[in-house]
PDB file of C-alpha atoms in Angstrom:
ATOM      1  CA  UNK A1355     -54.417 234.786 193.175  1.00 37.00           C
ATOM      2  CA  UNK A1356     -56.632 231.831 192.216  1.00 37.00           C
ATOM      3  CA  UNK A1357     -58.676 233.416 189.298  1.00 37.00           C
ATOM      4  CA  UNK A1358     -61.778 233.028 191.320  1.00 35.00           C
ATOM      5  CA  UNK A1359     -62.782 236.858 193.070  1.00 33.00           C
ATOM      6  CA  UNK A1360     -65.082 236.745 195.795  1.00 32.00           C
ATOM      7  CA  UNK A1361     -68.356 239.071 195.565  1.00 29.00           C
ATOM      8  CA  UNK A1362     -70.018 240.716 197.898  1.00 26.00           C
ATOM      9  CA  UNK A1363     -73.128 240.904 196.552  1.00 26.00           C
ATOM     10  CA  UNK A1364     -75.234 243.485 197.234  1.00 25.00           C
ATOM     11  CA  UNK A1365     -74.472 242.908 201.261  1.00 24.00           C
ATOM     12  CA  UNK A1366     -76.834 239.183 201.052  1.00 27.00           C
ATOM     13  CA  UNK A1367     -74.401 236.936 200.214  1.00 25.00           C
ATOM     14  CA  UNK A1368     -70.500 236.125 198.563  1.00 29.00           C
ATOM     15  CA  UNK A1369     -70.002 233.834 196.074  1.00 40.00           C
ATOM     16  CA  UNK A1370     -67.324 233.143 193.879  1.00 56.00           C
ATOM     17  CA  UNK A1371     -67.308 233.572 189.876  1.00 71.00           C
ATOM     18  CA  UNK A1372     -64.735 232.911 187.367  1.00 81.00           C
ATOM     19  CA  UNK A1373     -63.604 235.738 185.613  1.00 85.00           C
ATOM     20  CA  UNK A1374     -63.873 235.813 181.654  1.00 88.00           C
ATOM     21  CA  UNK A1375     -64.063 238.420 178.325  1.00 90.00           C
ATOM     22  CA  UNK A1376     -65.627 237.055 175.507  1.00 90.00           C
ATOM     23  CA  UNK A1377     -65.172 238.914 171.553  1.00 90.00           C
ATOM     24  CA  UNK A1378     -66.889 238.370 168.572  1.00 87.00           C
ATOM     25  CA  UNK A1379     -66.080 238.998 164.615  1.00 88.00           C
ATOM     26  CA  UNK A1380     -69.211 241.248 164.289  1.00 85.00           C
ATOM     27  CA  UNK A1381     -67.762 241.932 160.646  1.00 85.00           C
ATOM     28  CA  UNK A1382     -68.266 239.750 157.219  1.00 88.00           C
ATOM     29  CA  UNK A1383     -64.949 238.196 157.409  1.00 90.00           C
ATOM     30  CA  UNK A1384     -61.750 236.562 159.119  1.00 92.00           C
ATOM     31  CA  UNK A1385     -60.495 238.789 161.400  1.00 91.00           C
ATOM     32  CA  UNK A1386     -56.669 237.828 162.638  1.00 92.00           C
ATOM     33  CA  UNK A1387     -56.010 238.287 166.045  1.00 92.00           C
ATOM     34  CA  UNK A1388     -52.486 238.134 165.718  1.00 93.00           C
ATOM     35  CA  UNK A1389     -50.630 240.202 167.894  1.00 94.00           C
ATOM     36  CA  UNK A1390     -53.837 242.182 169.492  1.00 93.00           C
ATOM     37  CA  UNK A1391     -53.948 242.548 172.739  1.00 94.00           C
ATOM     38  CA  UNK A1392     -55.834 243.585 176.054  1.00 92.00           C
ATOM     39  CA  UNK A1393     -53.937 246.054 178.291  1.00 92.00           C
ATOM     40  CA  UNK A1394     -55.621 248.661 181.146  1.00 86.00           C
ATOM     41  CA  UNK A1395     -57.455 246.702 183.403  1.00 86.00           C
ATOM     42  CA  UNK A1396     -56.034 243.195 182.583  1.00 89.00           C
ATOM     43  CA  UNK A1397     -53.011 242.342 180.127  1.00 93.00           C
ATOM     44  CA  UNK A1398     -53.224 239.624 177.488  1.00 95.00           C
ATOM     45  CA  UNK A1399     -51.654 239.200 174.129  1.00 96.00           C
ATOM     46  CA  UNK A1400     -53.708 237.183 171.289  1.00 94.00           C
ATOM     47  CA  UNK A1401     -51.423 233.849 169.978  1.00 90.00           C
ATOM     48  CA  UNK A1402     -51.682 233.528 166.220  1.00 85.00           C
ATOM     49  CA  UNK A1403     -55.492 232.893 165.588  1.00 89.00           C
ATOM     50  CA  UNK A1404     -58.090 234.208 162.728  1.00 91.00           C
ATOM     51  CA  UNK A1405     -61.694 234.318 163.885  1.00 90.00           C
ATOM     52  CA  UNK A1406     -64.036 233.887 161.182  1.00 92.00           C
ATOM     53  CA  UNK A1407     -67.387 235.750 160.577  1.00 90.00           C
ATOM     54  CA  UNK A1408     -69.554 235.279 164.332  1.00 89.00           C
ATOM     55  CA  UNK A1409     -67.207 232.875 165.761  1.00 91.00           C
ATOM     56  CA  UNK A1410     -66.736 234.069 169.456  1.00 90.00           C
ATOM     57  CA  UNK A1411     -63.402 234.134 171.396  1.00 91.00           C
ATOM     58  CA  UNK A1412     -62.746 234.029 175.311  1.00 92.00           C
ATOM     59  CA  UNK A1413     -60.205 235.142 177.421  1.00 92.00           C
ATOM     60  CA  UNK A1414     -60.347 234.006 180.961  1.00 91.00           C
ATOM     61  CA  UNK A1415     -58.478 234.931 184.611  1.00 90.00           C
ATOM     62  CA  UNK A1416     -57.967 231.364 185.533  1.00 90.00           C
ATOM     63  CA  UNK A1417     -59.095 228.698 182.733  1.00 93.00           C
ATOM     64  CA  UNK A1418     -59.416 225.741 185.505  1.00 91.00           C
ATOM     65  CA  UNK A1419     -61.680 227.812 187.780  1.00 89.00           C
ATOM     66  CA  UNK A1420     -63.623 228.421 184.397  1.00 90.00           C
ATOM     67  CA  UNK A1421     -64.283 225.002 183.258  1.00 91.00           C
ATOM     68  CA  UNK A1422     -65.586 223.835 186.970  1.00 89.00           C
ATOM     69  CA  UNK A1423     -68.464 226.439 186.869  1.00 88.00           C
ATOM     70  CA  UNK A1424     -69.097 226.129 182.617  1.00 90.00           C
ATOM     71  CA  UNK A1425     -67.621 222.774 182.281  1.00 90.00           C
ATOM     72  CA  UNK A1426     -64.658 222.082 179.168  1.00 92.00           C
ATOM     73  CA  UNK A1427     -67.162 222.392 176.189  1.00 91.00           C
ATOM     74  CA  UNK A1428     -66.096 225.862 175.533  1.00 91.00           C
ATOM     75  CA  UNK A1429     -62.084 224.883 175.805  1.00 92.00           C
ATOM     76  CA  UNK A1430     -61.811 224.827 172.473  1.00 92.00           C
ATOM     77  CA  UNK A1431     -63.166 228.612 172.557  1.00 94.00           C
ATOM     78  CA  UNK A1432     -60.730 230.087 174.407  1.00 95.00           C
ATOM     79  CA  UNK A1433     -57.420 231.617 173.524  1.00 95.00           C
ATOM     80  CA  UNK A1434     -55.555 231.866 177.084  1.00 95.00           C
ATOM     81  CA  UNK A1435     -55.560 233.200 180.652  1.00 94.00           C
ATOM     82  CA  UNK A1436     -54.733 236.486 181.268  1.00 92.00           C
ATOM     83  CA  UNK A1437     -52.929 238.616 183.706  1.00 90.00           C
ATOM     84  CA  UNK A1438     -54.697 241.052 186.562  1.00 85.00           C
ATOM     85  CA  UNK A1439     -57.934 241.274 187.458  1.00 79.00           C
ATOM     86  CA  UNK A1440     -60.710 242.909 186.356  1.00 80.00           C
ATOM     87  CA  UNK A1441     -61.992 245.673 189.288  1.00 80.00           C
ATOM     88  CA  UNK A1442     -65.609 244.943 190.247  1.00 77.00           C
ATOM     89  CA  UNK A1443     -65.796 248.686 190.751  1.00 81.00           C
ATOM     90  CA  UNK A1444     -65.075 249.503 187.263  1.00 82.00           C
ATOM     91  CA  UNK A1445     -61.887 250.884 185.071  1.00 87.00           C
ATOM     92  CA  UNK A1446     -60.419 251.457 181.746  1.00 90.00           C
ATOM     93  CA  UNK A1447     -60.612 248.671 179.376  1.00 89.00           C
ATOM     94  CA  UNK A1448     -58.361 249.050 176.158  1.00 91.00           C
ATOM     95  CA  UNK A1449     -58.274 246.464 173.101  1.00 90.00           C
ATOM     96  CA  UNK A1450     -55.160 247.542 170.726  1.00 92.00           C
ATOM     97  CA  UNK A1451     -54.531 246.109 167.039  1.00 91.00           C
ATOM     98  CA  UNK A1452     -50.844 244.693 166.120  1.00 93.00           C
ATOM     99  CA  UNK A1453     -49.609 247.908 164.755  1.00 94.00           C
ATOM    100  CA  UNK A1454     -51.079 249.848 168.252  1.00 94.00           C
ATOM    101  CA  UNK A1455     -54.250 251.761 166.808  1.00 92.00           C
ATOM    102  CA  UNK A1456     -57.310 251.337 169.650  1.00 91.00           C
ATOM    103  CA  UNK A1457     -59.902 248.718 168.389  1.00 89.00           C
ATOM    104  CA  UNK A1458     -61.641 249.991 171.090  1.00 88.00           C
ATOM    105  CA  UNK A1459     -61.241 250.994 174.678  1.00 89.00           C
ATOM    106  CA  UNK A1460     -63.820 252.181 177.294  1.00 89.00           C
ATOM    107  CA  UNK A1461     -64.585 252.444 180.679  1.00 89.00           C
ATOM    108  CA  UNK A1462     -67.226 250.146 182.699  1.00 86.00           C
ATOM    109  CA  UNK A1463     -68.249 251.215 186.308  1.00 85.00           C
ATOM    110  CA  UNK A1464     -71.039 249.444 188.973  1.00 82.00           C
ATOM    111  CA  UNK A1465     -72.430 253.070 189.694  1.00 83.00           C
ATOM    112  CA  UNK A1466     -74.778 255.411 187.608  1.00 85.00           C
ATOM    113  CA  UNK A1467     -76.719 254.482 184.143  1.00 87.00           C
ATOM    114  CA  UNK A1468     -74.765 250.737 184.653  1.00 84.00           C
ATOM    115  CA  UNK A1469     -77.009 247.630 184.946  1.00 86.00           C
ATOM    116  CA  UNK A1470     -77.370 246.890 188.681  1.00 82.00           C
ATOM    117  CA  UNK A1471     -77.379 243.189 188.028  1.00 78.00           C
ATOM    118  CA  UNK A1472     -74.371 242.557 186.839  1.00 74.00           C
ATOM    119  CA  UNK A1473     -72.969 243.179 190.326  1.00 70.00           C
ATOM    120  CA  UNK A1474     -75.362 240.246 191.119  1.00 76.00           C
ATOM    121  CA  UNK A1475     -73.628 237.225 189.150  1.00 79.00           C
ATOM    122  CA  UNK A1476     -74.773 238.612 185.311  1.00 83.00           C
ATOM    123  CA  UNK A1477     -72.623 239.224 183.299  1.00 84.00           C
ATOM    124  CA  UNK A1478     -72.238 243.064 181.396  1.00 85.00           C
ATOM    125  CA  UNK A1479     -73.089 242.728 177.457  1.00 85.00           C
ATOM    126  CA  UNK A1480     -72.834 245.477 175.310  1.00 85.00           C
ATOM    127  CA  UNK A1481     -76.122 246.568 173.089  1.00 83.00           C
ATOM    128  CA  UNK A1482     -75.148 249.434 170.954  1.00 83.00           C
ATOM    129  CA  UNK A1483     -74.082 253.104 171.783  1.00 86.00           C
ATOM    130  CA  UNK A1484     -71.644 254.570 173.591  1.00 89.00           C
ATOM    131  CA  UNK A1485     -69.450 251.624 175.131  1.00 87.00           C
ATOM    132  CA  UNK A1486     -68.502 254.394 177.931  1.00 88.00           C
ATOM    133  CA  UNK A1487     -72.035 255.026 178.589  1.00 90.00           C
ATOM    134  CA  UNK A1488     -73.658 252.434 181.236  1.00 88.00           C
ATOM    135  CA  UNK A1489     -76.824 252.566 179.153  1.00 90.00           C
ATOM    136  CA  UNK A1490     -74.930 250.832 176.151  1.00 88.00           C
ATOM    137  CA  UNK A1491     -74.966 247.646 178.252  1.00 85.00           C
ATOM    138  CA  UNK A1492     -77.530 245.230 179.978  1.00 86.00           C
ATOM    139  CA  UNK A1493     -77.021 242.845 182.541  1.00 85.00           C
ATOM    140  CA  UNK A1494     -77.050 238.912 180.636  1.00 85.00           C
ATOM    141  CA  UNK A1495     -80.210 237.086 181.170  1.00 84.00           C
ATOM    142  CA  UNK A1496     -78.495 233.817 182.345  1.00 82.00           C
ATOM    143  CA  UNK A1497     -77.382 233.925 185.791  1.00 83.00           C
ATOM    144  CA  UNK A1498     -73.209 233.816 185.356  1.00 83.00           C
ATOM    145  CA  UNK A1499     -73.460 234.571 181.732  1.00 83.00           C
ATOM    146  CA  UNK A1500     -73.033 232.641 178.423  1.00 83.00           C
ATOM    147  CA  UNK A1501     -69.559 232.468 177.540  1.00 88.00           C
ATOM    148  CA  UNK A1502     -68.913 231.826 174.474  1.00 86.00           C
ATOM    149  CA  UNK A1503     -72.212 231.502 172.984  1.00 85.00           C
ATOM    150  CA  UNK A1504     -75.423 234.187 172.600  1.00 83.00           C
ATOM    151  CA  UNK A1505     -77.075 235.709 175.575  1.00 79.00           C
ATOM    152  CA  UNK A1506     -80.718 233.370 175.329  1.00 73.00           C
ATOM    153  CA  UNK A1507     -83.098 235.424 173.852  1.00 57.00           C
ATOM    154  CA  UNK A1508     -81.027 238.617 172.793  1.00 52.00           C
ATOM    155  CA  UNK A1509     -81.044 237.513 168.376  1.00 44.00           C
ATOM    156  CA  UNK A1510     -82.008 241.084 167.347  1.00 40.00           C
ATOM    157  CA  UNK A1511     -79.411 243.018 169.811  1.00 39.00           C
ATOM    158  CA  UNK A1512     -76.054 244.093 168.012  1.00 37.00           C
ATOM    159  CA  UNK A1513     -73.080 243.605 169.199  1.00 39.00           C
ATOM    160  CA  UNK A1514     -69.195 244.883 169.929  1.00 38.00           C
ATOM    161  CA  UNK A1515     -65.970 243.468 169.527  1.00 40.00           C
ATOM    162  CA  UNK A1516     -65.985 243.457 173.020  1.00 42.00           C
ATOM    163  CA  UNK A1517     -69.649 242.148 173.842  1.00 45.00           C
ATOM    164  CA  UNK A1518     -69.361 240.430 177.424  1.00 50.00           C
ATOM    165  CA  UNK A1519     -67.600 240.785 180.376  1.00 52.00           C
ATOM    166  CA  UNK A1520     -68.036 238.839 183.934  1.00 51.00           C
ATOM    167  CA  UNK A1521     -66.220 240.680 186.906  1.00 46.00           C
TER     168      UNK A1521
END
């Protein structure tokens, strides 16, 4: 696999996005990332980094195919590629601490109470609620997303370790 996934989008067209998860430190402090790790749904283990109070994290599919659509400002930002893919259609998504307790885990889907749009390029960024409920998200308001940065325009919404996903 290249890292880029082709989308059918909504029947009108394909095109091809990189594929990325992006955390923040919602909390008051460092937060050491040492040992956590992704698994269900893609597989990715955390290298020896502390992120401090709102500094943002990615992890991407295929960091090359990532810096030709968002260009290398955000290098610096992310912490490696990782390993599957994530399913357009939806699955289990589990983030697990060092010692193996769930940070948090939850399951996204392009059907139901999900935002529509994120099928459509957006990317899915979590609001508040129930991450397993599709009403807990919204689709970004930038077309592909804003890795690494804030959504424009979204100051007052909370958010989860996990806040933004592009499929």
């Amino acid at each position: 696999e290249d890292g880029i996934r082709d989308y059918d989008v909504t029947g009108v067209q394909t095109c091809a996005l990189p594929i990325w998860i992006e955390l923040l430190n919602s909390s008051g402090g460092p937060i050491s990332l040492n040992g956590v790790r992704f698994v269900d749904g893609i597989e990715f283990i955390f290298p020896g980094r502390t992120l401090a109070a709102g500094e943002r994290i990615l992890v991407v599919r295929n960091q090359a195919a990532f810096e030709q659509v968002y260009g290398t400002g955000r290098s610096a930002q992310i912490a490696g590629e990782f390993t599957l893919a994530l399913d357009n259609l939806g699955e289990l998504l589990s983030l697990i601490a060092s010692n193996g307790s769930v940070i948090q885990s939850f399951t996204y889907s392009n059907t139901g109470a999900w935002p529509k749009d994120a099928d459509n390029g957006y990317s899915l960024l979590y609001n508040s609620g129930d991450p397993d409920n599709g009403v807990s998200w919204m689709a970004s308001r930038s077309l592909l997303g804003s890795p690494g940065g804030e959504d424009p325009n979204t100051a007052l919404r909370s958010e989860a370790p996990t806040s933004e996903l592009q499929s």
